[in-house]
mmCIF file of C-alpha atoms in Angstrom:
data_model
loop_
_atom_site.group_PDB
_atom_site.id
_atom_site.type_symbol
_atom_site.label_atom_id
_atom_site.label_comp_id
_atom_site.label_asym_id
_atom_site.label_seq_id
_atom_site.Cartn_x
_atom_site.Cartn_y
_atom_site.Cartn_z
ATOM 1 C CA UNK J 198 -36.570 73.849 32.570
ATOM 2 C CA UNK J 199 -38.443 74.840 35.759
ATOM 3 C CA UNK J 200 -41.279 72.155 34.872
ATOM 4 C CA UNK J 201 -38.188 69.347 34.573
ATOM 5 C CA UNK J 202 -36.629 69.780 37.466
ATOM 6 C CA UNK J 203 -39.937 69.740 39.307
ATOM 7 C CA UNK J 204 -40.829 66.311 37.754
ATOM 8 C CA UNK J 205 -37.031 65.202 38.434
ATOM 9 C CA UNK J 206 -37.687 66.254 42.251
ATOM 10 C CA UNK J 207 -41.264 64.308 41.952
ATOM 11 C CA UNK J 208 -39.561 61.511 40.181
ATOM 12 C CA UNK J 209 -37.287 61.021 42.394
ATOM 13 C CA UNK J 210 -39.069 61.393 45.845
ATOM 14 C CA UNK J 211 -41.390 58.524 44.255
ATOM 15 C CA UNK J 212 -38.715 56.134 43.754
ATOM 16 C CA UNK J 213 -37.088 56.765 47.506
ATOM 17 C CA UNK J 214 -40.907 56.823 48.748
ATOM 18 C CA UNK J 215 -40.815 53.570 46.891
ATOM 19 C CA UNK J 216 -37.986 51.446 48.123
ATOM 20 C CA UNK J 217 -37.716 52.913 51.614
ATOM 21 C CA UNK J 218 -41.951 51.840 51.803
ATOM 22 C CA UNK J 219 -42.351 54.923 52.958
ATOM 23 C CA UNK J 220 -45.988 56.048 52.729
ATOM 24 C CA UNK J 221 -46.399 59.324 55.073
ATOM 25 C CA UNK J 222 -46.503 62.325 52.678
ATOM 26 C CA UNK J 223 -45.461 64.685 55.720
ATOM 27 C CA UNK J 224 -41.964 63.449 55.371
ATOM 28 C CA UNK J 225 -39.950 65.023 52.696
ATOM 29 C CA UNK J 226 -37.258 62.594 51.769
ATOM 30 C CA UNK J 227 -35.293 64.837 49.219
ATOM 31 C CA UNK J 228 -34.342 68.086 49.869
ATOM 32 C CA UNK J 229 -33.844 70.932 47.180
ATOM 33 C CA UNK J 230 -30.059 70.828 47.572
ATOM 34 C CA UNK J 231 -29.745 66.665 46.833
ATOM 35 C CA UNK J 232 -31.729 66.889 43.371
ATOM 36 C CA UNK J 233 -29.755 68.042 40.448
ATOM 37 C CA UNK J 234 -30.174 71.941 40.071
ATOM 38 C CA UNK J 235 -31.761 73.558 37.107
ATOM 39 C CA UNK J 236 -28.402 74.163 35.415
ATOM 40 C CA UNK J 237 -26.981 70.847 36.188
ATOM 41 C CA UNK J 238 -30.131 69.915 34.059
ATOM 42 C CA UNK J 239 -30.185 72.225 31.328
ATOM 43 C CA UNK J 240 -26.664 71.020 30.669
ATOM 44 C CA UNK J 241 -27.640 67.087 30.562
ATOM 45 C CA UNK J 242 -30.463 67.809 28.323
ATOM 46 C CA UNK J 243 -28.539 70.304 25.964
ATOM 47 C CA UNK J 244 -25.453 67.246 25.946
ATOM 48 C CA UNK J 245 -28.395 64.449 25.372
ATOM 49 C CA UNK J 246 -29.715 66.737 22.261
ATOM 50 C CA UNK J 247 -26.512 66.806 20.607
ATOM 51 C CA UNK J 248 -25.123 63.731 20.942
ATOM 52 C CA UNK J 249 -26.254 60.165 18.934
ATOM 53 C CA UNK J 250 -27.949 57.849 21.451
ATOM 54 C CA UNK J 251 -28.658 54.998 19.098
ATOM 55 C CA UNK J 252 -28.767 51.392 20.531
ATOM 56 C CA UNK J 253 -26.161 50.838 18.071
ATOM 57 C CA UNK J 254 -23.587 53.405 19.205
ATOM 58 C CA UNK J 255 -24.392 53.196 23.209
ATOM 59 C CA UNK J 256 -21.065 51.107 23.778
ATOM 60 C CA UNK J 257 -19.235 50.828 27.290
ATOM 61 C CA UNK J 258 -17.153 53.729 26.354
ATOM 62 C CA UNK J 259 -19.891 55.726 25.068
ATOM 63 C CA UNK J 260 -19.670 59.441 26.189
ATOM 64 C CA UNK J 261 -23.786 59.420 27.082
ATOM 65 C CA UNK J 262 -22.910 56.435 29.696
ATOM 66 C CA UNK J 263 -19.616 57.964 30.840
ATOM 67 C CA UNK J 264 -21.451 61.498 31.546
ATOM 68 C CA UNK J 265 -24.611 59.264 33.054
ATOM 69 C CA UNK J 266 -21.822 57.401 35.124
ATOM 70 C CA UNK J 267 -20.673 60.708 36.333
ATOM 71 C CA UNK J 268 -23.859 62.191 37.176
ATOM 72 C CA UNK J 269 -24.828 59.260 39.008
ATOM 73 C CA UNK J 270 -21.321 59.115 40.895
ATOM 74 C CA UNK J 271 -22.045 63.021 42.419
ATOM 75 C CA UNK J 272 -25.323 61.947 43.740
ATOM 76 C CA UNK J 273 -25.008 57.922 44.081
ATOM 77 C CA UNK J 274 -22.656 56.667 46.288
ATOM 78 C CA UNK J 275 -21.685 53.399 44.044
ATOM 79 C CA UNK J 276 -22.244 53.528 40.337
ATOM 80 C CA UNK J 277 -22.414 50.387 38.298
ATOM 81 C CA UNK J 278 -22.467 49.762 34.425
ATOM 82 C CA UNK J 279 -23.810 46.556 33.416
ATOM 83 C CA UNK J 280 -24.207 45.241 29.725
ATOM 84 C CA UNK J 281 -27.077 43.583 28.544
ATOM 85 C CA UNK J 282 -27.168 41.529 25.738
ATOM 86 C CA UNK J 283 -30.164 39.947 24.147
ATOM 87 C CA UNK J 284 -30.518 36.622 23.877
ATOM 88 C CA UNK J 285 -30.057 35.164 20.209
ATOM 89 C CA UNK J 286 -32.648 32.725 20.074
ATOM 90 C CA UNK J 287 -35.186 34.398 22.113
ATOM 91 C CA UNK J 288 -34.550 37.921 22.336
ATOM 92 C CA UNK J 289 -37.386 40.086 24.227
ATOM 93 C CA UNK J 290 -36.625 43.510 22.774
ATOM 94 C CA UNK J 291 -34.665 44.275 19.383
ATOM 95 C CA UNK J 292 -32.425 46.768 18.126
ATOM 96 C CA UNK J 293 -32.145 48.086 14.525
ATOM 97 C CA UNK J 294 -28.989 48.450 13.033
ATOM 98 C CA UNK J 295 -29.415 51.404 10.707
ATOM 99 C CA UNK J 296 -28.519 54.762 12.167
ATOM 100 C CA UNK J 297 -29.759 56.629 8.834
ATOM 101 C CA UNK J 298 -32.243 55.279 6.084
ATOM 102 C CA UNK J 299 -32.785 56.796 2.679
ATOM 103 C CA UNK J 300 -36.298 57.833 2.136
ATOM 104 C CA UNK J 301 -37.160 56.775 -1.665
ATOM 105 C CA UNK J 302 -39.939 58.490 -3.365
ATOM 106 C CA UNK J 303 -41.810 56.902 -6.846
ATOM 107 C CA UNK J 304 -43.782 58.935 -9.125
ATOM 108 C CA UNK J 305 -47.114 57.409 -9.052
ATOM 109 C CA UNK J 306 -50.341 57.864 -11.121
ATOM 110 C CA UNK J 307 -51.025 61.093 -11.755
ATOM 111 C CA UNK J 308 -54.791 62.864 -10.428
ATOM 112 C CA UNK J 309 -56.466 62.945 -13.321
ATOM 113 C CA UNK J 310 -56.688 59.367 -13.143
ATOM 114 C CA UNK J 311 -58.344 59.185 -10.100
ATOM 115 C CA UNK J 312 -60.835 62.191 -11.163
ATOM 116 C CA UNK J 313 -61.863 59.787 -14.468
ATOM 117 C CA UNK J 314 -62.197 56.991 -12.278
ATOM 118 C CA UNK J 315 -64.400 59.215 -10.044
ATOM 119 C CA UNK J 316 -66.449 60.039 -12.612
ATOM 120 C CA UNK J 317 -67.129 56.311 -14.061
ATOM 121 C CA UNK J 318 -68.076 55.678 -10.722
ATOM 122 C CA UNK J 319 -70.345 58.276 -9.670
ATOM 123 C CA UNK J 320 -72.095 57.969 -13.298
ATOM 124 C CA UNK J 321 -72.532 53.864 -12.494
ATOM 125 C CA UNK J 322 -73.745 54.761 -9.383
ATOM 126 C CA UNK J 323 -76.276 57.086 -10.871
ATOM 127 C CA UNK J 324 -77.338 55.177 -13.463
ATOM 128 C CA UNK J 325 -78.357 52.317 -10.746
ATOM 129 C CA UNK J 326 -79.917 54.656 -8.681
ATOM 130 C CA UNK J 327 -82.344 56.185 -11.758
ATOM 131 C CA UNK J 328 -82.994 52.101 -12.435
ATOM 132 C CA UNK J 329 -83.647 51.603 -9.559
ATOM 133 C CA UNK J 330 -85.686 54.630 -8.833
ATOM 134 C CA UNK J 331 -87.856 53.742 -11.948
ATOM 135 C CA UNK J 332 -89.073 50.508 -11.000
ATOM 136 C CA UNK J 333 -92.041 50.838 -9.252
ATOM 137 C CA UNK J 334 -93.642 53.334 -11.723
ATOM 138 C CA UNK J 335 -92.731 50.508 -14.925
ATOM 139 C CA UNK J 336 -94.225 48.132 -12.702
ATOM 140 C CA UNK J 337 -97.282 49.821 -12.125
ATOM 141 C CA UNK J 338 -97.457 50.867 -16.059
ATOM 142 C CA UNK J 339 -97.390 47.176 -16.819
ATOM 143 C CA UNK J 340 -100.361 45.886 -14.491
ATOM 144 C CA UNK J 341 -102.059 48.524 -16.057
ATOM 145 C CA UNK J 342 -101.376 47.126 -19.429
ATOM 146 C CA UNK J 343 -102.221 43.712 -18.216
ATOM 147 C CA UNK J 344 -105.256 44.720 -17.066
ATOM 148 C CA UNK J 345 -106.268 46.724 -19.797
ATOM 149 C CA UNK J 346 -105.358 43.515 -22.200
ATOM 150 C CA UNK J 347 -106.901 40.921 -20.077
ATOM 151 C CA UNK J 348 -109.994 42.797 -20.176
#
């Protein structure tokens, strides 16, 4: 928790730093008291954990934005929740409907299989390797034999 609410504290100085263009590092804009304490934290992150946040199920009356509305109220002075709703032609994100999703599992070939096919393999392989290893000496047996024919 105590490496969260540091990079809430460094998160938020940032984003103040950022739209007041404020670029002197001297000046602290955020005191300890005006970011959200450790158990203020602990609390939004144990909520978040147990409750569904699906694109789905994030309505206007969802109790993740009502609690975010709330947090933001104590700290914010005005709050607003705006929908957004993709466009249906052109949309430039998507959400997926399913919540849950059955995971189906097939029996498949079994090992041995694949150790026989191994094996056909490996002994092709070999088999053009030995030819292939072979050639020069055959070649060199028959220019002997043509020489010893031709002469």
């Amino acid at each position: 928790m105590d490496s969260l609410y540091k990079h809430t504290h460094i998160i938020a100085e940032g984003l103040a730093r950022y739209v007041s263009n404020i670029a002197d590092d001297s000046i602290t804009i955020f005191s300890d008291y005006s970011v959200p304490n450790g158990a203020v934290l602990a609390k939004t992150v144990e909520f978040l954990g147990r409750t569904k946040r699906s694109a789905t199920l994030l309505q206007r009356d969802s109790p993740v934005i009502t609690n975010l509305e709330q947090t933001l109220g104590k700290y914010v002075s005005e709050v607003i929740v705006s929908e957004l709703k993709a466009s249906k032609r052109d949309p430039e994100f998507q959400f997926f409907d399913q919540t849950e999703s059955k995971l189906f599992s097939y029996n498949v070939k079994p090992a041995v299989f694949d150790l026989f096919l191994a094996l056909a393999v490996f002994a092709y392989l070999g088999t053009v390797y030995l030819f292939v290893r072979s050639v020069p000496p055959m070649m060199t047996y028959v220019y002997q034999f043509r020489k010893l024919k031709s002469s």
